[in-house]
CSV table of C-alpha atoms in Angstrom, one decimal:
chain,number,residue,atom,x,y,z
A,1419,ALA,CA,5.0,-35.0,-1.2
A,1420,ALA,CA,5.5,-35.4,-4.9
A,1421,TRP,CA,1.8,-35.6,-5.6
A,1422,GLU,CA,1.3,-32.4,-3.6
A,1423,ALA,CA,3.8,-30.6,-5.8
A,1424,ALA,CA,2.1,-31.9,-8.9
A,1425,ALA,CA,-1.3,-30.9,-7.6
A,1426,TRP,CA,0.0,-27.4,-6.8
A,1427,GLU,CA,1.5,-27.0,-10.3
A,1428,ALA,CA,-1.8,-28.1,-11.9
A,1429,ALA,CA,-3.7,-25.5,-9.8
A,1430,ALA,CA,-1.3,-22.6,-10.6
A,1431,PRO,CA,-3.1,-21.4,-13.7
A,1432,ARG,CA,-6.5,-21.3,-11.9
A,1433,LEU,CA,-4.9,-19.5,-8.9
A,1434,LYS,CA,-3.4,-16.8,-11.2
A,1435,THR,CA,-6.8,-16.3,-12.8
A,1436,ALA,CA,-8.5,-16.1,-9.4
A,1437,VAL,CA,-5.9,-13.5,-8.2
A,1438,ALA,CA,-6.4,-11.4,-11.3
A,1439,GLU,CA,-10.2,-11.5,-10.8
A,1440,GLN,CA,-9.7,-10.4,-7.1
A,1441,LEU,CA,-7.5,-7.6,-8.1
A,1442,GLU,CA,-10.1,-6.3,-10.5
A,1443,GLN,CA,-12.6,-6.3,-7.7
A,1444,LEU,CA,-10.4,-4.2,-5.5
A,1445,GLY,CA,-11.1,-1.0,-7.5
A,1446,SER,CA,-8.6,1.3,-9.0
A,1447,ALA,CA,-5.4,2.5,-7.3
A,1448,ALA,CA,-6.9,6.0,-7.4
A,1449,GLN,CA,-10.0,4.8,-5.5
A,1450,LEU,CA,-7.8,3.2,-2.8
A,1451,GLY,CA,-5.7,6.3,-2.7
A,1452,ALA,CA,-8.7,8.4,-2.0
A,1453,ALA,CA,-9.8,6.0,0.8
A,1454,ILE,CA,-6.2,6.1,2.3
A,1455,HIS,CA,-6.4,9.9,2.2
A,1456,ALA,CA,-9.6,9.8,4.2
A,1457,ALA,CA,-8.3,7.3,6.7
A,1458,VAL,CA,-5.0,9.1,7.4
A,1459,ALA,CA,-6.9,12.4,7.9
A,1460,ALA,CA,-8.8,10.8,10.8
A,1461,LEU,CA,-5.6,9.6,12.6
A,1462,PRO,CA,-4.9,9.0,15.5
A,1463,SER,CA,-8.2,7.3,15.9
A,1464,PRO,CA,-7.7,3.5,16.4
A,1465,SER,CA,-10.4,2.7,13.8
A,1466,ALA,CA,-8.7,5.1,11.3
A,1467,LEU,CA,-5.4,3.4,12.0
A,1468,ALA,CA,-6.9,-0.1,11.4
A,1469,ALA,CA,-8.5,1.2,8.1
A,1470,THR,CA,-5.2,2.7,7.0
A,1471,THR,CA,-3.5,-0.6,7.6
A,1472,GLN,CA,-6.1,-2.6,5.7
A,1473,LEU,CA,-6.3,-0.1,2.8
A,1474,ALA,CA,-2.5,0.0,2.6
A,1475,ASP,CA,-2.4,-3.8,2.3
A,1476,ALA,CA,-4.9,-3.7,-0.6
A,1477,PHE,CA,-2.8,-0.8,-2.2
A,1478,CYS,CA,0.3,-3.0,-1.9
A,1479,THR,CA,-1.5,-5.7,-3.9
A,1480,LEU,CA,-2.2,-3.1,-6.7
A,1481,LEU,CA,1.3,-1.7,-6.5
A,1482,TYR,CA,3.3,-4.9,-6.6
A,1483,GLY,CA,0.8,-7.7,-7.5
A,1484,GLY,CA,1.0,-9.0,-4.0
A,1485,GLY,CA,1.0,-7.8,-0.4
A,1486,ALA,CA,3.7,-5.9,1.4
A,1487,ALA,CA,6.0,-8.9,1.3
A,1488,SER,CA,6.4,-8.5,-2.5
A,1489,THR,CA,7.8,-4.9,-2.3
A,1490,GLY,CA,11.2,-5.9,-3.7
A,1491,THR,CA,10.0,-5.0,-7.2
A,1492,ALA,CA,9.2,-1.8,-8.9
A,1493,PRO,CA,5.5,-0.6,-8.7
A,1494,LEU,CA,3.4,-1.9,-11.6
A,1495,PRO,CA,2.4,0.7,-14.2
A,1496,ARG,CA,-1.3,0.3,-13.4
A,1497,SER,CA,-0.7,1.9,-10.0
A,1498,SER,CA,1.0,5.1,-11.1
A,1499,ALA,CA,-2.1,7.3,-10.9
A,1500,GLY,CA,-2.9,6.2,-7.4
A,1501,LEU,CA,0.7,6.5,-6.3
A,1502,ASN,CA,0.9,10.0,-7.7
A,1503,ALA,CA,-2.3,10.9,-5.9
A,1504,LEU,CA,-0.9,9.7,-2.6
A,1505,ALA,CA,2.5,11.4,-3.2
A,1506,PHE,CA,1.3,14.7,-4.5
A,1507,GLY,CA,-2.3,14.9,-3.5
A,1508,SER,CA,-5.3,15.3,-5.8
A,1509,ASP,CA,-8.9,16.7,-5.8
A,1510,GLY,CA,-7.9,19.3,-3.3
A,1511,ARG,CA,-6.3,16.8,-0.9
A,1512,PRO,CA,-2.7,17.3,0.2
A,1513,SER,CA,0.0,14.6,-0.1
A,1514,ALA,CA,-0.7,11.6,2.1
A,1515,VAL,CA,3.0,11.0,2.8
A,1516,ARG,CA,2.9,12.7,6.2
A,1517,GLY,CA,-0.2,10.8,7.3
A,1518,LEU,CA,1.2,7.5,6.2
A,1519,TRP,CA,4.4,8.2,8.1
A,1520,SER,CA,2.3,9.1,11.2
A,1521,ALA,CA,0.4,5.9,10.8
A,1522,ALA,CA,3.6,3.9,10.6
A,1523,LEU,CA,4.9,5.6,13.8
A,1524,LEU,CA,1.7,5.0,15.6
A,1525,LEU,CA,1.8,1.3,14.7
A,1526,ARG,CA,5.4,1.1,15.9
A,1527,ARG,CA,4.8,3.0,19.1
A,1528,HIS,CA,1.6,1.2,20.2
A,1529,GLY,CA,2.1,-2.2,18.6
A,1530,ASP,CA,0.4,-3.5,15.5
A,1531,SER,CA,-2.2,-5.7,17.1
A,1532,ALA,CA,-3.4,-3.1,19.5
A,1533,HIS,CA,-4.6,-0.9,16.6
A,1534,GLY,CA,-6.0,-3.3,14.1
A,1535,GLY,CA,-2.7,-4.4,12.6
A,1536,GLY,CA,-1.1,-7.8,12.8
A,1537,GLY,CA,-2.9,-10.9,11.8
A,1538,ALA,CA,-3.8,-11.3,8.1
A,1539,HIS,CA,-3.0,-7.6,7.3
A,1540,GLY,CA,0.6,-7.7,8.3
A,1541,GLY,CA,0.5,-4.9,10.8
A,1542,GLY,CA,2.6,-1.9,9.9
A,1543,GLY,CA,4.4,-3.5,7.0
A,1544,PRO,CA,1.8,-2.5,4.4
A,1545,VAL,CA,1.6,1.1,5.8
A,1546,LEU,CA,5.4,1.4,5.7
A,1547,ALA,CA,5.6,-0.1,2.2
A,1548,VAL,CA,3.0,2.4,0.8
A,1549,PHE,CA,4.7,5.3,2.6
A,1550,CYS,CA,8.1,4.3,1.1
A,1551,ALA,CA,6.6,4.0,-2.4
A,1552,ALA,CA,4.8,7.4,-2.2
A,1553,PHE,CA,7.9,9.1,-0.7
A,1554,SER,CA,10.1,7.6,-3.3
A,1555,GLN,CA,7.7,9.0,-6.0
A,1556,LEU,CA,8.2,12.4,-4.4
A,1557,LEU,CA,12.0,12.1,-4.5
A,1558,VAL,CA,12.0,11.0,-8.1
A,1559,LEU,CA,9.7,13.6,-9.4
A,1560,ILE,CA,10.5,16.7,-7.4
A,1561,ASP,CA,13.5,18.8,-8.3
A,1562,ASP,CA,16.2,18.8,-5.6
A,1563,GLU,CA,15.9,22.6,-5.1
A,1564,GLN,CA,12.2,22.3,-4.5
A,1565,LEU,CA,12.7,19.5,-1.9
A,1566,PHE,CA,15.5,21.2,0.0
């Protein structure tokens, strides 16, 4: 067991580099945000729900530097443009918050695995995490009188 821990520690710098390179290949948060907009617009289609789940998982990686399980931290600065686009809309698209909430409800109602969730993509967790981040962005940036 001790040699496994030492081997893991020795591999850590290479793994960090590999993860950073994979993040760069994902595209920008704005590109993923545009793809999420398109996916939630096609709900309740099962394929759109599966795409929303997978895109949300990738967006969580950009937001937090890891999947939906790493959501205990504040979003990373590099994700602010994409998060704002989801929260407030952009390029003539409305906010994606309502669509993300619909996707989270569909996943809860019909079960994650029945609609492309579960498995490696964590089911509804990434969708709910992106919804919460976008909704939180709305709450922080919109004046109380405008919201109520």
